[in-house]
Amino acid sequence: LLMRLVEKLLDCEANEIPKAARNLNELHVGKYVLVRTHSAVVHLGKLVERNGKELVLDESRRIWSWEGAFTLNEIATDGVGSGKLSVRAGGVLLTEAIEVLPLSPGAISNLYEIKSHE
């Protein structure tokens, strides 16, 4: 059943999931993503590498809180109205990724323009 689901996902339209990502570890590599983790809250950044639940983000920011979006799906699509975000960090290793969502161009602009929380 799981293999059929994976095959179905890999056969989606190009704007949903690229067919080139035959290995789930390659999915979204090189793209900006939003990551919900088990204990390190929510991060965003450019996905450099992924191995199962472990992944490396470049240009990473941690999102401590936000307003103007209901779920991570809305954040990944539209960004936030305001929030508490950390400074950028490079080469962050996250070991317990639960959810990885690609960021839209608008969300990327929004989330990187928000001033770091002091």
mmCIF file of N, CA, C and O in Angstrom, residues 3-79:
data_model
loop_
_atom_site.group_PDB
_atom_site.id
_atom_site.type_symbol
_atom_site.label_atom_id
_atom_site.label_comp_id
_atom_site.label_asym_id
_atom_site.label_seq_id
_atom_site.Cartn_x
_atom_site.Cartn_y
_atom_site.Cartn_z
ATOM 1 N N MET A 3 3.943 1.594 -1.053
ATOM 2 C CA MET A 3 4.627 1.736 -2.340
ATOM 3 C C MET A 3 3.683 2.293 -3.405
ATOM 4 O O MET A 3 4.078 3.124 -4.206
ATOM 5 N N ARG A 4 2.416 1.853 -3.398
ATOM 6 C CA ARG A 4 1.454 2.391 -4.360
ATOM 7 C C ARG A 4 1.222 3.876 -4.128
ATOM 8 O O ARG A 4 1.113 4.655 -5.070
ATOM 9 N N LEU A 5 1.164 4.290 -2.859
ATOM 10 C CA LEU A 5 0.991 5.702 -2.530
ATOM 11 C C LEU A 5 2.192 6.512 -3.006
ATOM 12 O O LEU A 5 2.034 7.566 -3.617
ATOM 13 N N VAL A 6 3.379 6.017 -2.755
ATOM 14 C CA VAL A 6 4.599 6.708 -3.199
ATOM 15 C C VAL A 6 4.611 6.812 -4.715
ATOM 16 O O VAL A 6 4.890 7.875 -5.279
ATOM 17 N N GLU A 7 4.292 5.721 -5.410
ATOM 18 C CA GLU A 7 4.249 5.754 -6.872
ATOM 19 C C GLU A 7 3.230 6.768 -7.377
ATOM 20 O O GLU A 7 3.479 7.506 -8.320
ATOM 21 N N LYS A 8 2.083 6.832 -6.725
ATOM 22 C CA LYS A 8 1.043 7.780 -7.110
ATOM 23 C C LYS A 8 1.528 9.214 -6.910
ATOM 24 O O LYS A 8 1.331 10.080 -7.762
ATOM 25 N N LEU A 9 2.168 9.480 -5.776
ATOM 26 C CA LEU A 9 2.704 10.815 -5.510
ATOM 27 C C LEU A 9 3.744 11.205 -6.546
ATOM 28 O O LEU A 9 3.793 12.339 -7.007
ATOM 29 N N LEU A 10 4.588 10.261 -6.918
ATOM 30 C CA LEU A 10 5.649 10.556 -7.874
ATOM 31 C C LEU A 10 5.114 10.764 -9.285
ATOM 32 O O LEU A 10 5.800 11.333 -10.127
ATOM 33 N N ASP A 11 3.898 10.343 -9.543
ATOM 34 C CA ASP A 11 3.296 10.540 -10.857
ATOM 35 C C ASP A 11 2.382 11.757 -10.924
ATOM 36 O O ASP A 11 1.670 11.958 -11.893
ATOM 37 N N CYS A 12 2.382 12.609 -9.888
ATOM 38 C CA CYS A 12 1.554 13.817 -9.876
ATOM 39 C C CYS A 12 2.043 14.819 -10.913
ATOM 40 O O CYS A 12 3.110 14.679 -11.495
ATOM 41 N N GLU A 13 1.271 15.864 -11.116
ATOM 42 C CA GLU A 13 1.635 16.935 -12.034
ATOM 43 C C GLU A 13 2.967 17.554 -11.635
ATOM 44 O O GLU A 13 3.352 17.534 -10.470
ATOM 45 N N ALA A 14 3.659 18.151 -12.590
ATOM 46 C CA ALA A 14 4.986 18.716 -12.358
ATOM 47 C C ALA A 14 4.995 19.774 -11.268
ATOM 48 O O ALA A 14 5.962 19.910 -10.534
ATOM 49 N N ASN A 15 3.915 20.538 -11.129
ATOM 50 C CA ASN A 15 3.893 21.596 -10.117
ATOM 51 C C ASN A 15 3.623 21.055 -8.724
ATOM 52 O O ASN A 15 3.690 21.783 -7.754
ATOM 53 N N GLU A 16 3.309 19.779 -8.593
ATOM 54 C CA GLU A 16 3.051 19.195 -7.283
ATOM 55 C C GLU A 16 4.290 18.477 -6.764
ATOM 56 O O GLU A 16 4.879 18.883 -5.786
ATOM 57 N N ILE A 17 4.682 17.398 -7.411
ATOM 58 C CA ILE A 17 5.852 16.644 -6.996
ATOM 59 C C ILE A 17 6.612 16.231 -8.255
ATOM 60 O O ILE A 17 6.051 15.585 -9.131
ATOM 61 N N PRO A 18 7.892 16.596 -8.354
ATOM 62 C CA PRO A 18 8.647 16.291 -9.572
ATOM 63 C C PRO A 18 8.845 14.793 -9.779
ATOM 64 O O PRO A 18 9.158 14.066 -8.843
ATOM 65 N N LYS A 19 8.650 14.331 -11.015
ATOM 66 C CA LYS A 19 8.852 12.925 -11.336
ATOM 67 C C LYS A 19 10.309 12.527 -11.157
ATOM 68 O O LYS A 19 10.607 11.373 -10.912
ATOM 69 N N ALA A 20 11.232 13.474 -11.276
ATOM 70 C CA ALA A 20 12.653 13.181 -11.130
ATOM 71 C C ALA A 20 12.996 12.722 -9.718
ATOM 72 O O ALA A 20 14.012 12.082 -9.497
ATOM 73 N N ALA A 21 12.146 13.036 -8.751
ATOM 74 C CA ALA A 21 12.415 12.662 -7.356
ATOM 75 C C ALA A 21 11.946 11.231 -7.119
ATOM 76 O O ALA A 21 10.986 10.977 -6.421
ATOM 77 N N ARG A 22 12.628 10.276 -7.697
ATOM 78 C CA ARG A 22 12.266 8.869 -7.536
ATOM 79 C C ARG A 22 12.605 8.372 -6.135
ATOM 80 O O ARG A 22 12.093 7.384 -5.683
ATOM 81 N N ASN A 23 13.484 9.070 -5.462
ATOM 82 C CA ASN A 23 13.854 8.740 -4.098
ATOM 83 C C ASN A 23 13.300 9.854 -3.218
ATOM 84 O O ASN A 23 13.594 11.023 -3.443
ATOM 85 N N LEU A 24 12.526 9.516 -2.204
ATOM 86 C CA LEU A 24 11.921 10.552 -1.365
ATOM 87 C C LEU A 24 12.961 11.439 -0.694
ATOM 88 O O LEU A 24 12.669 12.575 -0.357
ATOM 89 N N ASN A 25 14.184 10.948 -0.500
ATOM 90 C CA ASN A 25 15.233 11.779 0.078
ATOM 91 C C ASN A 25 15.632 12.921 -0.854
ATOM 92 O O ASN A 25 16.228 13.893 -0.423
ATOM 93 N N GLU A 26 15.320 12.797 -2.139
ATOM 94 C CA GLU A 26 15.653 13.845 -3.106
ATOM 95 C C GLU A 26 14.547 14.883 -3.244
ATOM 96 O O GLU A 26 14.759 15.943 -3.827
ATOM 97 N N LEU A 27 13.386 14.591 -2.720
ATOM 98 C CA LEU A 27 12.235 15.476 -2.863
ATOM 99 C C LEU A 27 12.509 16.839 -2.232
ATOM 100 O O LEU A 27 12.881 16.914 -1.063
ATOM 101 N N HIS A 28 12.365 17.884 -2.976
ATOM 102 C CA HIS A 28 12.525 19.282 -2.560
ATOM 103 C C HIS A 28 13.972 19.699 -2.310
ATOM 104 O O HIS A 28 14.207 20.832 -1.862
ATOM 105 N N VAL A 29 14.958 18.845 -2.558
ATOM 106 C CA VAL A 29 16.353 19.246 -2.380
ATOM 107 C C VAL A 29 16.652 20.398 -3.335
ATOM 108 O O VAL A 29 16.266 20.390 -4.493
ATOM 109 N N GLY A 30 17.308 21.436 -2.793
ATOM 110 C CA GLY A 30 17.622 22.627 -3.588
ATOM 111 C C GLY A 30 16.523 23.671 -3.550
ATOM 112 O O GLY A 30 16.678 24.748 -4.111
ATOM 113 N N LYS A 31 15.414 23.375 -2.888
ATOM 114 C CA LYS A 31 14.289 24.309 -2.806
ATOM 115 C C LYS A 31 14.124 24.807 -1.379
ATOM 116 O O LYS A 31 14.598 24.200 -0.425
ATOM 117 N N TYR A 32 13.421 25.924 -1.237
ATOM 118 C CA TYR A 32 13.113 26.454 0.087
ATOM 119 C C TYR A 32 11.905 25.712 0.646
ATOM 120 O O TYR A 32 10.911 25.527 -0.057
ATOM 121 N N VAL A 33 12.041 25.291 1.893
ATOM 122 C CA VAL A 33 11.004 24.479 2.525
ATOM 123 C C VAL A 33 10.707 24.971 3.937
ATOM 124 O O VAL A 33 11.493 25.696 4.544
ATOM 125 N N LEU A 34 9.569 24.544 4.434
ATOM 126 C CA LEU A 34 9.154 24.759 5.812
ATOM 127 C C LEU A 34 9.159 23.377 6.458
ATOM 128 O O LEU A 34 8.621 22.423 5.889
ATOM 129 N N VAL A 35 9.801 23.251 7.622
ATOM 130 C CA VAL A 35 9.961 21.947 8.261
ATOM 131 C C VAL A 35 9.404 21.980 9.680
ATOM 132 O O VAL A 35 9.818 22.810 10.488
ATOM 133 N N ARG A 36 8.476 21.088 9.944
ATOM 134 C CA ARG A 36 7.996 20.891 11.320
ATOM 135 C C ARG A 36 8.797 19.735 11.887
ATOM 136 O O ARG A 36 8.927 18.685 11.267
ATOM 137 N N THR A 37 9.369 19.956 13.063
ATOM 138 C CA THR A 37 10.194 18.933 13.685
ATOM 139 C C THR A 37 9.530 18.405 14.950
ATOM 140 O O THR A 37 8.569 18.999 15.445
ATOM 141 N N HIS A 38 10.075 17.330 15.469
ATOM 142 C CA HIS A 38 9.532 16.727 16.680
ATOM 143 C C HIS A 38 9.745 17.616 17.900
ATOM 144 O O HIS A 38 8.825 17.848 18.676
ATOM 145 N N SER A 39 10.947 18.157 18.074
ATOM 146 C CA SER A 39 11.207 18.937 19.283
ATOM 147 C C SER A 39 11.904 20.270 19.038
ATOM 148 O O SER A 39 12.128 21.018 19.983
ATOM 149 N N ALA A 40 12.242 20.567 17.804
ATOM 150 C CA ALA A 40 12.930 21.827 17.494
ATOM 151 C C ALA A 40 12.003 22.814 16.792
ATOM 152 O O ALA A 40 12.445 23.670 16.046
ATOM 153 N N VAL A 41 10.733 22.697 17.006
ATOM 154 C CA VAL A 41 9.663 23.530 16.442
ATOM 155 C C VAL A 41 9.723 23.612 14.919
ATOM 156 O O VAL A 41 9.966 22.616 14.260
ATOM 157 N N VAL A 42 9.488 24.792 14.349
ATOM 158 C CA VAL A 42 9.374 24.966 12.903
ATOM 159 C C VAL A 42 10.569 25.743 12.373
ATOM 160 O O VAL A 42 10.974 26.753 12.948
ATOM 161 N N HIS A 43 11.128 25.255 11.278
ATOM 162 C CA HIS A 43 12.262 25.912 10.611
ATOM 163 C C HIS A 43 11.903 26.140 9.147
ATOM 164 O O HIS A 43 11.083 25.426 8.577
ATOM 165 N N LEU A 44 12.568 27.120 8.549
ATOM 166 C CA LEU A 44 12.473 27.282 7.109
ATOM 167 C C LEU A 44 13.885 27.440 6.587
ATOM 168 O O LEU A 44 14.791 27.835 7.317
ATOM 169 N N GLY A 45 14.088 27.106 5.339
ATOM 170 C CA GLY A 45 15.405 27.246 4.742
ATOM 171 C C GLY A 45 15.492 26.498 3.439
ATOM 172 O O GLY A 45 14.523 25.896 2.976
ATOM 173 N N LYS A 46 16.687 26.539 2.855
ATOM 174 C CA LYS A 46 16.938 25.843 1.597
ATOM 175 C C LYS A 46 17.408 24.423 1.928
ATOM 176 O O LYS A 46 18.408 24.248 2.628
ATOM 177 N N LEU A 47 16.680 23.436 1.438
ATOM 178 C CA LEU A 47 16.993 22.041 1.727
ATOM 179 C C LEU A 47 18.242 21.625 0.953
ATOM 180 O O LEU A 47 18.261 21.621 -0.271
ATOM 181 N N VAL A 48 19.284 21.276 1.698
ATOM 182 C CA VAL A 48 20.559 20.887 1.107
ATOM 183 C C VAL A 48 20.634 19.379 0.929
ATOM 184 O O VAL A 48 21.065 18.882 -0.107
ATOM 185 N N GLU A 49 20.210 18.669 1.960
ATOM 186 C CA GLU A 49 20.327 17.213 1.945
ATOM 187 C C GLU A 49 19.286 16.614 2.878
ATOM 188 O O GLU A 49 18.925 17.225 3.879
ATOM 189 N N ARG A 50 18.837 15.409 2.528
ATOM 190 C CA ARG A 50 17.856 14.732 3.368
ATOM 191 C C ARG A 50 18.161 13.247 3.405
ATOM 192 O O ARG A 50 18.495 12.641 2.389
ATOM 193 N N ASN A 51 18.038 12.663 4.597
ATOM 194 C CA ASN A 51 18.173 11.225 4.768
ATOM 195 C C ASN A 51 17.112 10.798 5.774
ATOM 196 O O ASN A 51 17.336 10.866 6.979
ATOM 197 N N GLY A 52 15.952 10.413 5.281
ATOM 198 C CA GLY A 52 14.843 10.055 6.154
ATOM 199 C C GLY A 52 14.388 11.258 6.960
ATOM 200 O O GLY A 52 14.039 12.291 6.399
ATOM 201 N N LYS A 53 14.416 11.146 8.289
ATOM 202 C CA LYS A 53 13.993 12.240 9.164
ATOM 203 C C LYS A 53 15.090 13.276 9.377
ATOM 204 O O LYS A 53 14.837 14.308 9.978
ATOM 205 N N GLU A 54 16.306 12.976 8.954
ATOM 206 C CA GLU A 54 17.410 13.921 9.115
ATOM 207 C C GLU A 54 17.542 14.763 7.857
ATOM 208 O O GLU A 54 17.519 14.240 6.746
ATOM 209 N N LEU A 55 17.680 16.074 8.056
ATOM 210 C CA LEU A 55 17.901 16.935 6.900
ATOM 211 C C LEU A 55 18.751 18.134 7.277
ATOM 212 O O LEU A 55 18.842 18.510 8.436
ATOM 213 N N VAL A 56 19.393 18.693 6.265
ATOM 214 C CA VAL A 56 20.247 19.863 6.446
ATOM 215 C C VAL A 56 19.612 21.027 5.706
ATOM 216 O O VAL A 56 19.254 20.905 4.531
ATOM 217 N N LEU A 57 19.484 22.152 6.406
ATOM 218 C CA LEU A 57 18.958 23.377 5.810
ATOM 219 C C LEU A 57 20.055 24.430 5.789
ATOM 220 O O LEU A 57 20.811 24.577 6.748
ATOM 221 N N ASP A 58 20.125 25.176 4.713
ATOM 222 C CA ASP A 58 20.973 26.359 4.633
ATOM 223 C C ASP A 58 20.049 27.567 4.708
ATOM 224 O O ASP A 58 18.862 27.461 4.403
ATOM 225 N N GLU A 59 20.584 28.707 5.107
ATOM 226 C CA GLU A 59 19.795 29.934 5.247
ATOM 227 C C GLU A 59 18.586 29.701 6.160
ATOM 228 O O GLU A 59 17.499 30.228 5.926
ATOM 229 N N SER A 60 18.776 28.916 7.201
ATOM 230 C CA SER A 60 17.682 28.500 8.072
ATOM 231 C C SER A 60 17.262 29.593 9.039
ATOM 232 O O SER A 60 18.093 30.343 9.548
ATOM 233 N N ARG A 61 15.972 29.656 9.279
ATOM 234 C CA ARG A 61 15.395 30.502 10.328
ATOM 235 C C ARG A 61 14.436 29.647 11.129
ATOM 236 O O ARG A 61 13.701 28.831 10.571
ATOM 237 N N ARG A 62 14.429 29.847 12.440
ATOM 238 C CA ARG A 62 13.481 29.155 13.308
ATOM 239 C C ARG A 62 12.282 30.084 13.500
ATOM 240 O O ARG A 62 12.446 31.279 13.712
ATOM 241 N N ILE A 63 11.085 29.540 13.415
ATOM 242 C CA ILE A 63 9.864 30.310 13.633
ATOM 243 C C ILE A 63 9.324 29.933 15.010
ATOM 244 O O ILE A 63 8.866 28.810 15.226
ATOM 245 N N TRP A 64 9.390 30.880 15.935
ATOM 246 C CA TRP A 64 8.918 30.620 17.294
ATOM 247 C C TRP A 64 7.422 30.834 17.428
ATOM 248 O O TRP A 64 6.746 30.097 18.136
ATOM 249 N N SER A 65 6.906 31.853 16.787
ATOM 250 C CA SER A 65 5.468 32.119 16.828
ATOM 251 C C SER A 65 5.096 32.943 15.609
ATOM 252 O O SER A 65 5.959 33.557 14.974
ATOM 253 N N TRP A 66 3.800 32.956 15.290
ATOM 254 C CA TRP A 66 3.344 33.717 14.126
ATOM 255 C C TRP A 66 1.890 34.104 14.294
ATOM 256 O O TRP A 66 1.163 33.527 15.079
ATOM 257 N N GLU A 67 1.497 35.097 13.515
ATOM 258 C CA GLU A 67 0.103 35.528 13.409
ATOM 259 C C GLU A 67 -0.212 35.702 11.939
ATOM 260 O O GLU A 67 0.658 35.982 11.129
ATOM 261 N N GLY A 68 -1.469 35.542 11.597
ATOM 262 C CA GLY A 68 -1.894 35.771 10.223
ATOM 263 C C GLY A 68 -1.908 34.534 9.352
ATOM 264 O O GLY A 68 -2.141 34.629 8.151
ATOM 265 N N ALA A 69 -1.674 33.370 9.940
ATOM 266 C CA ALA A 69 -1.764 32.106 9.206
ATOM 267 C C ALA A 69 -2.287 31.057 10.182
ATOM 268 O O ALA A 69 -1.886 31.028 11.346
ATOM 269 N N PHE A 70 -3.167 30.211 9.702
ATOM 270 C CA PHE A 70 -3.789 29.217 10.573
ATOM 271 C C PHE A 70 -2.902 27.993 10.774
ATOM 272 O O PHE A 70 -2.679 27.535 11.883
ATOM 273 N N THR A 71 -2.382 27.434 9.668
ATOM 274 C CA THR A 71 -1.556 26.227 9.741
ATOM 275 C C THR A 71 -0.258 26.430 8.967
ATOM 276 O O THR A 71 -0.073 27.445 8.290
ATOM 277 N N LEU A 72 0.603 25.441 9.025
ATOM 278 C CA LEU A 72 1.843 25.501 8.259
ATOM 279 C C LEU A 72 1.568 25.522 6.751
ATOM 280 O O LEU A 72 2.348 26.085 5.989
ATOM 281 N N ASN A 73 0.465 24.944 6.320
ATOM 282 C CA ASN A 73 0.108 24.996 4.898
ATOM 283 C C ASN A 73 -0.065 26.441 4.435
ATOM 284 O O ASN A 73 0.398 26.817 3.353
ATOM 285 N N GLU A 74 -0.737 27.256 5.251
ATOM 286 C CA GLU A 74 -0.915 28.673 4.885
ATOM 287 C C GLU A 74 0.417 29.417 4.928
ATOM 288 O O GLU A 74 0.675 30.272 4.086
ATOM 289 N N ILE A 75 1.256 29.101 5.908
ATOM 290 C CA ILE A 75 2.569 29.749 5.968
ATOM 291 C C ILE A 75 3.369 29.406 4.718
ATOM 292 O O ILE A 75 3.982 30.276 4.101
ATOM 293 N N ALA A 76 3.366 28.144 4.308
ATOM 294 C CA ALA A 76 4.120 27.717 3.131
ATOM 295 C C ALA A 76 3.596 28.350 1.849
ATOM 296 O O ALA A 76 4.344 28.560 0.892
ATOM 297 N N THR A 77 2.319 28.687 1.840
ATOM 298 C CA THR A 77 1.700 29.274 0.650
ATOM 299 C C THR A 77 1.794 30.795 0.630
ATOM 300 O O THR A 77 2.160 31.390 -0.380
ATOM 301 N N ASP A 78 1.473 31.437 1.787
ATOM 302 C CA ASP A 78 1.352 32.892 1.815
ATOM 303 C C ASP A 78 2.304 33.605 2.761
ATOM 304 O O ASP A 78 2.398 34.826 2.733
ATOM 305 N N GLY A 79 2.969 32.883 3.656
ATOM 306 C CA GLY A 79 3.786 33.529 4.680
ATOM 307 C C GLY A 79 2.930 33.864 5.884
ATOM 308 O O GLY A 79 1.883 33.260 6.109
#
